Short mmCIF file of C-alpha atoms in Angstrom, two decimals:
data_model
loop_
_atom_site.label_atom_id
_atom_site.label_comp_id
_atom_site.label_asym_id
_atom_site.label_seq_id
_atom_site.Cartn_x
_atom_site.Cartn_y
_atom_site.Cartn_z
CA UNK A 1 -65.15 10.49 10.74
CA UNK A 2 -64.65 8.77 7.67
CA UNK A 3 -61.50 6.00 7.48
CA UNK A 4 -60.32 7.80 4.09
CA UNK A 5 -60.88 11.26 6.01
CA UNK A 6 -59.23 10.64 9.01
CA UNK A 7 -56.08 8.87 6.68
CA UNK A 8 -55.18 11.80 4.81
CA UNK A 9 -55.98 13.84 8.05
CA UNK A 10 -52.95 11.54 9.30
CA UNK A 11 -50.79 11.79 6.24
CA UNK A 12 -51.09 15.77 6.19
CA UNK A 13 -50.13 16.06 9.59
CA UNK A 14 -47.00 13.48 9.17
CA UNK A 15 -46.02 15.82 6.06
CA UNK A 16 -46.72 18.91 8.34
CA UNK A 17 -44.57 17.41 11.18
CA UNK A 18 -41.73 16.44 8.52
CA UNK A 19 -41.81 20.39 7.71
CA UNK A 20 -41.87 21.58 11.48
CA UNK A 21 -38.88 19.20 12.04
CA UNK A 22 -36.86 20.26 9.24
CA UNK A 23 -36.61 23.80 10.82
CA UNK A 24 -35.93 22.66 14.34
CA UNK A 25 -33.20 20.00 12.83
CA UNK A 26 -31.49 22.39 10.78
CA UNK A 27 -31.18 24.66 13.84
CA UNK A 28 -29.82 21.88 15.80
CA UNK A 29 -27.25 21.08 12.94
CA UNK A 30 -25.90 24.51 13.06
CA UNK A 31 -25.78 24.95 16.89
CA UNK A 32 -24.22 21.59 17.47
CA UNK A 33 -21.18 19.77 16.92
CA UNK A 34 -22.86 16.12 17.01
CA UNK A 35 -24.86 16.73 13.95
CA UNK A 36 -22.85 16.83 10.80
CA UNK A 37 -25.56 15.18 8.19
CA UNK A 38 -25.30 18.14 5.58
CA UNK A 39 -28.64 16.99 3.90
CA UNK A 40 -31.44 17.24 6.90
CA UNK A 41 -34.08 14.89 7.13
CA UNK A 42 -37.91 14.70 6.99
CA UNK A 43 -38.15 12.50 10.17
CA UNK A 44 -38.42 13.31 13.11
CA UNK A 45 -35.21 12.36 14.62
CA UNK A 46 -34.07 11.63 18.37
CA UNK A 47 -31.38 14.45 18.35
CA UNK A 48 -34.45 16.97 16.99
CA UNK A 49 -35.67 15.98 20.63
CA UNK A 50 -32.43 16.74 22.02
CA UNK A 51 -31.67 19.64 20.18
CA UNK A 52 -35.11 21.00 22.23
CA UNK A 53 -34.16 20.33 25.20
CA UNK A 54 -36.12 17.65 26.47
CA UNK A 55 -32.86 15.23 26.72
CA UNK A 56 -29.26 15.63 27.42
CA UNK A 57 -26.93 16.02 24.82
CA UNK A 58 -26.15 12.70 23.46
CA UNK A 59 -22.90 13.95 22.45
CA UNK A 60 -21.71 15.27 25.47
CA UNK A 61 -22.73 11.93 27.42
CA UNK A 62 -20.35 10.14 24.79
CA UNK A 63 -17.77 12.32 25.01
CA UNK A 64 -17.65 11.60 29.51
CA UNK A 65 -18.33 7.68 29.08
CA UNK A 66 -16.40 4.89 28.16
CA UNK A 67 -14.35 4.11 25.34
CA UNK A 68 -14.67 0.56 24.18
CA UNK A 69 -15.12 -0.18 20.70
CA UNK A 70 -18.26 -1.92 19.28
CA UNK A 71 -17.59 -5.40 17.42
CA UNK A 72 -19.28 -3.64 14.00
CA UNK A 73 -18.19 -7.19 12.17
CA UNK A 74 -20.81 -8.96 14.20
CA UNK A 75 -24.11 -7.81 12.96
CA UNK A 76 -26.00 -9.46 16.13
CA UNK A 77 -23.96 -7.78 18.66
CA UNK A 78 -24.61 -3.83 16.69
CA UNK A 79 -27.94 -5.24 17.24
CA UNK A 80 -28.16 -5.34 20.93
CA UNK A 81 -25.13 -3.08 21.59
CA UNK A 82 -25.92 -0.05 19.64
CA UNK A 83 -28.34 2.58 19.52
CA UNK A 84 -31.02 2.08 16.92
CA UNK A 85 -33.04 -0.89 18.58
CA UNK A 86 -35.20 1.03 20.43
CA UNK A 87 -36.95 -1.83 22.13
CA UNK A 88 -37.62 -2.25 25.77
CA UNK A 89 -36.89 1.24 26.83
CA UNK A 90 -38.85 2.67 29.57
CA UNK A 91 -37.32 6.36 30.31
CA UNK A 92 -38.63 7.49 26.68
CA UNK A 93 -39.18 11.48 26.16
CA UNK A 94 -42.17 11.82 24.00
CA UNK A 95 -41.40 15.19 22.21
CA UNK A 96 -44.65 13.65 20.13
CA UNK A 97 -47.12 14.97 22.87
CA UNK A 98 -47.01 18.58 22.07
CA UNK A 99 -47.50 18.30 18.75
CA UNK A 100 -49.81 15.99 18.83
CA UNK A 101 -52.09 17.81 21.56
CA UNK A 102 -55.18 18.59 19.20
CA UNK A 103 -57.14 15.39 18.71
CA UNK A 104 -55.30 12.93 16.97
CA UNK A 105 -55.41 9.08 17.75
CA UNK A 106 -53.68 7.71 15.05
CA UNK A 107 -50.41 5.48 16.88
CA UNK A 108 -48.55 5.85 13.91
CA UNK A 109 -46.68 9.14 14.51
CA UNK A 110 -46.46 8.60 18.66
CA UNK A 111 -44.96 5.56 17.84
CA UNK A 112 -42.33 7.07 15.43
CA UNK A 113 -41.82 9.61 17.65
CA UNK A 114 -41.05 7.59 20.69
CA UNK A 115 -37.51 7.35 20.33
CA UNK A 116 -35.31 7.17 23.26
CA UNK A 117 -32.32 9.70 22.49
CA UNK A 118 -30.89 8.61 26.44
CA UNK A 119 -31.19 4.83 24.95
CA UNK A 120 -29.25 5.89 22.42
CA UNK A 121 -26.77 8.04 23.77
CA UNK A 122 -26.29 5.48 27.18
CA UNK A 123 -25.31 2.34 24.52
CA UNK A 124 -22.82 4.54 22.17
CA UNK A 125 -21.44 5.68 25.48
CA UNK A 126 -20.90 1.74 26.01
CA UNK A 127 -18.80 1.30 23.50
CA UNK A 128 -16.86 2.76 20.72
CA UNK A 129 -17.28 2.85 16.67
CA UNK A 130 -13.89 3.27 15.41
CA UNK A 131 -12.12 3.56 12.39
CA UNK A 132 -9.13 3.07 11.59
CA UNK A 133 -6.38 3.63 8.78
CA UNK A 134 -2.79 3.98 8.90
CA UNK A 135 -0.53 5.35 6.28
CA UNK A 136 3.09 4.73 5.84
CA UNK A 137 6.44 5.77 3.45
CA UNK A 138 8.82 3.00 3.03
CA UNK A 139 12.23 2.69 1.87
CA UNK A 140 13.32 -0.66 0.54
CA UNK A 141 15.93 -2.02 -1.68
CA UNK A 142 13.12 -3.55 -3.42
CA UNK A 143 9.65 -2.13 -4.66
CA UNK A 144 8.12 -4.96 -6.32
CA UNK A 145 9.05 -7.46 -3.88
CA UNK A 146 8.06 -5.62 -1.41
CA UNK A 147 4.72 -5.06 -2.72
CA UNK A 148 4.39 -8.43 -3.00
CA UNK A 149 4.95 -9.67 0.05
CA UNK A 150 2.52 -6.89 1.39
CA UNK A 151 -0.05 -8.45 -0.44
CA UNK A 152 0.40 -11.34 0.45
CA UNK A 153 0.54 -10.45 4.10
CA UNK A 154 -2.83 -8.27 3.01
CA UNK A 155 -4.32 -11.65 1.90
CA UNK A 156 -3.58 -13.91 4.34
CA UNK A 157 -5.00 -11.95 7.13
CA UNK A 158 -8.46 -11.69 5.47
CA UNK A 159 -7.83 -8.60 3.91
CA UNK A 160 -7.37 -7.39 -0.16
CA UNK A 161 -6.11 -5.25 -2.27
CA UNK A 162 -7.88 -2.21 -2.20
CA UNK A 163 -6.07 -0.28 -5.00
CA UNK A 164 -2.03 -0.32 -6.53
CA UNK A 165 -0.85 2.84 -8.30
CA UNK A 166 3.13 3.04 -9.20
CA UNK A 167 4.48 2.31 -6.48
CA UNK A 168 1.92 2.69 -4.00
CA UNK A 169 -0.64 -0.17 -2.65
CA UNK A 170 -4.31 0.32 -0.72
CA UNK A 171 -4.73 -2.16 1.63
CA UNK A 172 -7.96 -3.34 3.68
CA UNK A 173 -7.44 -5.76 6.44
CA UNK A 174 -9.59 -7.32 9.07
CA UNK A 175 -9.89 -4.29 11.92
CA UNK A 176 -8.85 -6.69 14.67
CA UNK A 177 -5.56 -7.71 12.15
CA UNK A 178 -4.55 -3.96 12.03
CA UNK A 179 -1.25 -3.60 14.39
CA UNK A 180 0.00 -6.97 13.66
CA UNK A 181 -0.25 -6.65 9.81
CA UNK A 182 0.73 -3.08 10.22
CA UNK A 183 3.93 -4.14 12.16
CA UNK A 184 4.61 -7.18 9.75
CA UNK A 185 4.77 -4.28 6.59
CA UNK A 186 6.77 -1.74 8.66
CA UNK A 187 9.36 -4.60 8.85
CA UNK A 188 9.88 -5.09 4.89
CA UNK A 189 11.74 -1.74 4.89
CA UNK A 190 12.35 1.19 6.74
CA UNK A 191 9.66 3.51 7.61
CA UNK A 192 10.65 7.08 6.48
CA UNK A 193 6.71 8.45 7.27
CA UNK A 194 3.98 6.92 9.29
CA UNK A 195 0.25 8.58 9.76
CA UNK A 196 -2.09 6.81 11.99
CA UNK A 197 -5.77 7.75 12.64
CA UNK A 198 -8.36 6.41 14.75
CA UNK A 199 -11.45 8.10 13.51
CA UNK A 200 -14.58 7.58 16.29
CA UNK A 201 -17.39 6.83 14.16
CA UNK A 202 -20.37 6.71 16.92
CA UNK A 203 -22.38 9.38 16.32
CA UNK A 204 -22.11 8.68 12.48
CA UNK A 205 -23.44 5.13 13.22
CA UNK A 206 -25.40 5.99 15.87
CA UNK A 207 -27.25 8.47 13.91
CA UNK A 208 -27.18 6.35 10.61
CA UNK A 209 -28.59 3.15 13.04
CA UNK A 210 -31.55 5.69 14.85
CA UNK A 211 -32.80 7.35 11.41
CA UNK A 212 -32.75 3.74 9.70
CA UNK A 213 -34.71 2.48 12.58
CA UNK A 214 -37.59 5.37 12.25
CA UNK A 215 -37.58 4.99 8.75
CA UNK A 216 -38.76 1.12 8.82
CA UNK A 217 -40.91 2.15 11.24
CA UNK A 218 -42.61 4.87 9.43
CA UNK A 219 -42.74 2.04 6.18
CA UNK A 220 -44.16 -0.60 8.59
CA UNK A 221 -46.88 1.95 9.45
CA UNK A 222 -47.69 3.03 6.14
CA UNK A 223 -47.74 -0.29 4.49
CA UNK A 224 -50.49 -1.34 7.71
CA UNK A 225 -52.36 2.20 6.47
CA UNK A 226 -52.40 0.75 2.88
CA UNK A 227 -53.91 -1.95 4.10
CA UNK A 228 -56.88 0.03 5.83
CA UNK A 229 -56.89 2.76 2.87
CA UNK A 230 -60.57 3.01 2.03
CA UNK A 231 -60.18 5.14 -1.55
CA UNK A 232 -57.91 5.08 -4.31
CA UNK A 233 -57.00 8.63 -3.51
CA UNK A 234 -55.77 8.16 0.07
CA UNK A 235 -54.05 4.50 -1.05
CA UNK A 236 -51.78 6.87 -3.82
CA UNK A 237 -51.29 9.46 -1.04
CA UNK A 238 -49.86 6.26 1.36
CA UNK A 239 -47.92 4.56 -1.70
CA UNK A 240 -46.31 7.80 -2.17
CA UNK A 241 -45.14 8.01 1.07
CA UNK A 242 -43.97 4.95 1.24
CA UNK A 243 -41.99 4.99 -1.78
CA UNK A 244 -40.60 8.22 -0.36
CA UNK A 245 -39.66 5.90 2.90
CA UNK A 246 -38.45 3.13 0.81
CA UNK A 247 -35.62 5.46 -0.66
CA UNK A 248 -35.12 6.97 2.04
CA UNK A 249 -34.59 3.19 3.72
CA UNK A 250 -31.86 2.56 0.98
CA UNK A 251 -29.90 5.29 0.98
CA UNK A 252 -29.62 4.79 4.99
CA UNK A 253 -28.81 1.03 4.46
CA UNK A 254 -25.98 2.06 1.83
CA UNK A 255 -24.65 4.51 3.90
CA UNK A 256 -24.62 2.64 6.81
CA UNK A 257 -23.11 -0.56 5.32
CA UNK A 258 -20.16 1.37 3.89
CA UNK A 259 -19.78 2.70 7.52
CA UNK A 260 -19.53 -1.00 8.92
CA UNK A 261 -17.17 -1.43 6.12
CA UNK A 262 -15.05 0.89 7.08
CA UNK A 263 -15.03 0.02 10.28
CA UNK A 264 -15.01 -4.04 10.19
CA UNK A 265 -11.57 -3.23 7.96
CA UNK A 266 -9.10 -1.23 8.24
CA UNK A 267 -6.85 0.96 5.53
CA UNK A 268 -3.30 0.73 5.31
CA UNK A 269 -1.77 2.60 2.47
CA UNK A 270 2.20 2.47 1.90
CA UNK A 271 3.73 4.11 -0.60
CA UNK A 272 7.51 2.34 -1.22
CA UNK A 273 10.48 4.49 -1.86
CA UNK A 274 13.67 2.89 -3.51
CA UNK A 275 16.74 3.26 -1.37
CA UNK A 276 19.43 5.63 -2.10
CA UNK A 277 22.20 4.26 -4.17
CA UNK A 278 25.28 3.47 -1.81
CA UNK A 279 26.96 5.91 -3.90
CA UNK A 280 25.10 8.80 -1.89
CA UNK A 281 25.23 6.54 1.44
CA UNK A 282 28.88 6.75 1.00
CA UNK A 283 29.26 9.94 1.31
CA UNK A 284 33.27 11.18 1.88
CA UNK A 285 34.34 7.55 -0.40
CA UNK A 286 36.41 9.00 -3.06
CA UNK A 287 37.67 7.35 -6.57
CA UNK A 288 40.73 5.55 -6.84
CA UNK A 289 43.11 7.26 -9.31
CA UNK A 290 42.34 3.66 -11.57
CA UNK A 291 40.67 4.83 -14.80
CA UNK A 292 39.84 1.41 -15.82
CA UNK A 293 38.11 0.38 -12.21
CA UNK A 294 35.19 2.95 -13.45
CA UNK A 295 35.23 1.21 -16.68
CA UNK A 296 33.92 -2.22 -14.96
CA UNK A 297 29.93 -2.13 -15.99
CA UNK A 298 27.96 -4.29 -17.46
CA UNK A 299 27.35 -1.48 -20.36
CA UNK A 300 29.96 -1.70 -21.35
CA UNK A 301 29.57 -5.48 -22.17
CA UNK A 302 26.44 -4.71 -23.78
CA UNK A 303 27.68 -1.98 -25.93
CA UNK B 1 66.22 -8.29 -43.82
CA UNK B 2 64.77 -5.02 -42.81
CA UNK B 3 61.74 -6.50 -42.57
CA UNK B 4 62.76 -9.41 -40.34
CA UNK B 5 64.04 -7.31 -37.87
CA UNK B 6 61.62 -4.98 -37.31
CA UNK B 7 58.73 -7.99 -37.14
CA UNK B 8 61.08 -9.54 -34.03
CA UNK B 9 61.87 -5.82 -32.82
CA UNK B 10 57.93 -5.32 -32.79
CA UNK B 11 57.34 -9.22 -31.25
CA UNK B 12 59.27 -8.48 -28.79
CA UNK B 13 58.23 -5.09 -27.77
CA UNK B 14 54.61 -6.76 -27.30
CA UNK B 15 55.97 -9.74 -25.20
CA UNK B 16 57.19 -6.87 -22.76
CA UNK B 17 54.00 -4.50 -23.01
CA UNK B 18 50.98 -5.95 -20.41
CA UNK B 19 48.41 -4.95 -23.28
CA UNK B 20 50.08 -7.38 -26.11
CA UNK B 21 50.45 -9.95 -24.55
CA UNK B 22 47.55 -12.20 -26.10
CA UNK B 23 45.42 -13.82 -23.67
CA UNK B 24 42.91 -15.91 -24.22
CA UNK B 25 39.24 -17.70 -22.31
CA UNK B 26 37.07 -20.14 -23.54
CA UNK B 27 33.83 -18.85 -24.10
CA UNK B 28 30.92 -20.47 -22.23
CA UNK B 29 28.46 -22.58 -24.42
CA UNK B 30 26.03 -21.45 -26.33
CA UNK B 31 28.22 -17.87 -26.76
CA UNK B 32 29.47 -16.47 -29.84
CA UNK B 33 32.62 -14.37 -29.93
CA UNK B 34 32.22 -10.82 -31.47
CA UNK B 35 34.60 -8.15 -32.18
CA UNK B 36 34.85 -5.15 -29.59
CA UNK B 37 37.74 -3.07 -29.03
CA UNK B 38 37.69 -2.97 -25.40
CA UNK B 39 38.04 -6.42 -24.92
CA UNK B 40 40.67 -9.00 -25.71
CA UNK B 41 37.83 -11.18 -25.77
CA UNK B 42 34.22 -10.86 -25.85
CA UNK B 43 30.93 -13.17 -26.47
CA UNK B 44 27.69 -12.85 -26.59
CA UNK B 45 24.42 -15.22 -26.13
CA UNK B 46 21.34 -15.74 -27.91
CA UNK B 47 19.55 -14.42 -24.55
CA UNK B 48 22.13 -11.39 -24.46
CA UNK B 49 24.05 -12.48 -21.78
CA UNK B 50 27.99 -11.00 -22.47
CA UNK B 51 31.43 -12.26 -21.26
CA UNK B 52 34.44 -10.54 -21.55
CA UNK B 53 38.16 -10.57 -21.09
CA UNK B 54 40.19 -7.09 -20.46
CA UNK B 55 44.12 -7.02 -19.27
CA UNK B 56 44.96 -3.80 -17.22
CA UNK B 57 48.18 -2.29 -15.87
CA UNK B 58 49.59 -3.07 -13.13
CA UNK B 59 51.17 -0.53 -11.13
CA UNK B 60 54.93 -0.26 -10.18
CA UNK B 61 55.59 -1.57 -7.90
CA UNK B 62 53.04 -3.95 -8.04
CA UNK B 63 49.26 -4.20 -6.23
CA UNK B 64 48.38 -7.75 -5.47
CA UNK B 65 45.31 -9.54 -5.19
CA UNK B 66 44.14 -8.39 -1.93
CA UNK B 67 44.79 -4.59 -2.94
CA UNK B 68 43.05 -4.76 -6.41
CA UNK B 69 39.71 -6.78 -4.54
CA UNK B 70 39.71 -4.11 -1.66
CA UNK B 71 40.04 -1.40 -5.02
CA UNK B 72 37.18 -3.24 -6.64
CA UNK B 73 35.08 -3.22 -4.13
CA UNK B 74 35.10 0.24 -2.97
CA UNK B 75 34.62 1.29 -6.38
CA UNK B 76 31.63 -1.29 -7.01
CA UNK B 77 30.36 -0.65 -4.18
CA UNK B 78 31.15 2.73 -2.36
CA UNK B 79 31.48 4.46 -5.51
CA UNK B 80 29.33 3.16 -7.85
CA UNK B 81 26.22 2.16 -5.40
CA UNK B 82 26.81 -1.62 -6.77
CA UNK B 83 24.82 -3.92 -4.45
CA UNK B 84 27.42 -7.07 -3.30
CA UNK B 85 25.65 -10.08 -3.72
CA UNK B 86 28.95 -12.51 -3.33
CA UNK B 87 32.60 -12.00 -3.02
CA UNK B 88 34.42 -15.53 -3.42
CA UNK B 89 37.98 -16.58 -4.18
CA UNK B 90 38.71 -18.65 -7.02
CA UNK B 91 41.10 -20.48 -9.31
CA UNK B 92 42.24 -20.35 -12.86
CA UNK B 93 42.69 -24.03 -14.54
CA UNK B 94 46.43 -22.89 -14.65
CA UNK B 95 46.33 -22.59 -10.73
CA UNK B 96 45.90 -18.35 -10.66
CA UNK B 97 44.30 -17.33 -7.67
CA UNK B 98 41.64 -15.06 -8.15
CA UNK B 99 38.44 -13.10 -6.93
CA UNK B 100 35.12 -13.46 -8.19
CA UNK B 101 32.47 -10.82 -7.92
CA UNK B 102 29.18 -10.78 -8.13
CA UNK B 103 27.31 -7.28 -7.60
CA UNK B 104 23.49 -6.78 -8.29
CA UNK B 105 21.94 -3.23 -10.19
CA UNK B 106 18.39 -2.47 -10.36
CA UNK B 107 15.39 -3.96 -8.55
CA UNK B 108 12.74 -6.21 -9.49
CA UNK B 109 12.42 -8.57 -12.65
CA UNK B 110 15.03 -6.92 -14.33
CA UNK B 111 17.81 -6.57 -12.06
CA UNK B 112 20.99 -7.64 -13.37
CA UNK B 113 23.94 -9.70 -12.60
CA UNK B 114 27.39 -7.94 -12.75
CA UNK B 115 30.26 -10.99 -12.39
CA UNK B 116 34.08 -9.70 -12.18
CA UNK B 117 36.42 -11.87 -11.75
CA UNK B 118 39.97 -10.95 -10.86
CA UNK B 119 43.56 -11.65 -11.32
CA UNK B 120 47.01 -10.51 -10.55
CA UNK B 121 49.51 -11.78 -12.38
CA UNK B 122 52.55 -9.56 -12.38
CA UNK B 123 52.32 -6.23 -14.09
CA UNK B 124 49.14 -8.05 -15.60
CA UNK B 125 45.73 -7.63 -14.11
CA UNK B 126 42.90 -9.80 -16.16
CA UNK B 127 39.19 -9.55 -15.50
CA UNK B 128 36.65 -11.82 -17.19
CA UNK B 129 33.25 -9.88 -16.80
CA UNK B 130 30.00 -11.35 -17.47
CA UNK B 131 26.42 -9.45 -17.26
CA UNK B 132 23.51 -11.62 -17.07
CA UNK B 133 20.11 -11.66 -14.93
CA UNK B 134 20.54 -11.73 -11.75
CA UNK B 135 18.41 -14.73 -11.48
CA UNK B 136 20.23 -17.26 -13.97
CA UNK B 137 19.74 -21.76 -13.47
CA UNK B 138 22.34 -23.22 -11.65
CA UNK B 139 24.13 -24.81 -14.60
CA UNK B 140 23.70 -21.46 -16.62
CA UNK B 141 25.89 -19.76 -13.13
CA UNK B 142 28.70 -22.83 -13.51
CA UNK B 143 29.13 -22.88 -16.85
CA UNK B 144 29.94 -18.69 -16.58
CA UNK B 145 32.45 -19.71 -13.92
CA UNK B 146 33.76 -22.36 -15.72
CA UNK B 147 34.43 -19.92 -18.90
CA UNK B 148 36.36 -17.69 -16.21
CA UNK B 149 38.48 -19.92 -14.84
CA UNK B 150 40.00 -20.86 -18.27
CA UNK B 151 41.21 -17.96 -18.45
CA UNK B 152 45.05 -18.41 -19.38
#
């Protein structure tokens, strides 16, 4: 068989096998809890394979393991600690084989296909993607001081100012700064409301970390089938593709750095309330029959 | 004659009456006096800060110091919501003793200084009041108290 023959034989079948997945992934989506990615995907993804049966429910396995938390501000330990480096595995399900019974040698699609969901599901079980933000109502005598000083304690933990409105402030601070610099701006007033949620992120990343990974694979294979394209035609069919994985590749990256974002610091918005005048606080104090001790205010210098 | 009698009649009505009797402060520097018929006397700076002198009534029999500060304060404060900053005692040039005040309103940048001082002097009660920032220089704060205590 021609080269040029056999590469668009190739690219049809990974279009046909984006199709076939789409299905099978949308199915999954609805029948599972673990998928929540509104938009589907043309790759083949790990969780497809689980959806089918052929592994366990990553889900489920993450839900009975552990509970640590993954270090998402270290880069080199997401590397080796979470799902999406598919290297080294040897207990890989190859969903690939069945479709790719009839005849076809190319490694490209095996190799995309050979995704360990267990890998996957056995690391996030490991440890813990969490995010966290807190929100809190505070009475204090003084708003703008008070502000103040929790920017300042916003700043000098690493953190910054996300966002001030009236008298409200965003702040983001270092995740492993949270309950200290959370305590330190409880402490400028009294807390009248406090929400606190730890939101576990792992199947999010997890799933942001395994699509990224197939995507750069799938763009490391079709910039090597560039290479070997024989015709102009079957080099524009690969160069779409790949520009098609390219985007794809961003939109991953963007999503998944505002994840670690999220994650490497945490929100903390307080919204300050002015204390109640002591006349209210004082309920049951009644006026002294002394017109002229009302008449002591500094309007009435001003007048 | 007429005349003469009802000018000493009238003198010496006032002499008697807490609210005649003509008392007198020295203004701080840098104040002008102004006209206000509230106060016996009343100034004003260029950066708006105000001074003034009223004279009250006592009551009969008579409240002294420590009744008219307790009265003050619950009004400043449990009343009007005042914040206390300082509560000191203090002393007229002509040896008066006497309360000084100093309550806080508002927050932030433009909270403002509210200064009574107070004195009992017979049927008399003074107060020199003075509203300024609540963040005023040191020599700004002495030179206010230094207005008060000539109070005579």
């Amino acid at each position: 068989m021609k080269p040029s023959v056999r590469l668009t034989a190739l690219l049809g079948l990974v279009f046909f096998c984006g199709c076939a997945s789409t299905k099978d992934y949308r199915e999954a989506q609805r029948d599972s809890s673990l998928h929540t990615d509104p938009q589907g995907s043309r790759l083949l993804l790990p969780r497809d394979f689980a959806k089918l049966g052929v592994v366990p429910d990553s889900a489920e396995r993450i839900r009975r393991e552990s509970n640590q938390m993954v270090d998402i501000t270290n880069p080199a330990s997401l590397a080796s600690d979470v799902p999406g480096t598919f290297a080294g595995r040897d207990n890989t399900t190859d969903l690939a084989a069945p479709v790719l019974s009839e005849g076809l040698t190319s490694p490209v699609i095996p190799a995309l296909l050979a995704v360990s969901v267990q890998d996957a599901a056995e690391a996030a079980a490991r440890k813990r993607v969490v995010v966290y933000t807190a929100a809190l109502r505070s009475v204090v005598g003084d708003i703008d001081a008070s502000m103040a000083r929790a920017k300042e304690l916003a700043l000098s933990c690493g953190g910054y100012v996300q966002e001030i409105r009236g008298d409200s402030i965003a702040l983001r601070v270092p995740a492993e700064t949270f309950e200290p610099t959370l305590a330190a701006i409880e402490a400028l007033g009294q807390t009248a409301a406090r929400e606190i949620h730890a939101q576990d992120v792992t199947e999010e990343y997890v799933d942001l970390e395994a699509r990224l990974k197939a995507a750069q694979q799938m763009r490391d294979r079709l910039a090597a089938l560039l290479e070997k394209a024989a015709d102009v035609k079957a080099m524009l069919e690969v160069e779409r593709e790949l520009g098609r994985v390219n985007e794809e590749i961003e939109k991953l990256t963007g999503k998944l750095n505002v994840l670690r974002n999220k994650v490497a610091y945490s929100a903390i918005s307080i919204s300050f309330v002015r204390v109640a005048p002591r006349v209210s606080a004082a309920a049951g104090a009644r006026q002294l029959p002394f017109y002229w001790l009302r008449q002591l205010h500094p309007d009435r210098l001003w007048d | 004659m007429h005349h003469r009698m009802h000018a000493v009649t009238t003198a010496l009505i006032c002499a008697l009456a807490p609210g005649c009797v003509s008392q007198q402060f020295t203004l701080p520097k840098g104040f002008v006096r102004v006209q206000d018929y509230v106060y016996e006397v009343k100034g004003v700076s260029a950066k708006g800060h105000a001074i003034g002198l009223r004279i009250h009534e006592n009551t009969d029999p008579p409240g002294d110091l420590d009744f008219w500060t307790q009265a003050v304060e619950h009004q400043k404060v449990d009343i009007d919501g005042m914040k206390l900053a300082a509560r000191e005692a203090i002393r007229s040039d002509a040896g008066l003793d006497g309360t000084l005040f100093q309550f806080e309103l508002g927050e932030g940048p433009g909270k403002t200084g509210y200064w009574v001082a107070l004195w009992v002097s017979g049927r008399r009660i003074l107060t020199v009041e003075a509203a300024l920032p609540a963040e005023i220089a040191a020599e700004e704060a002495e030179a206010i108290r230094k207005s008060m205590r000539s109070v005579r």
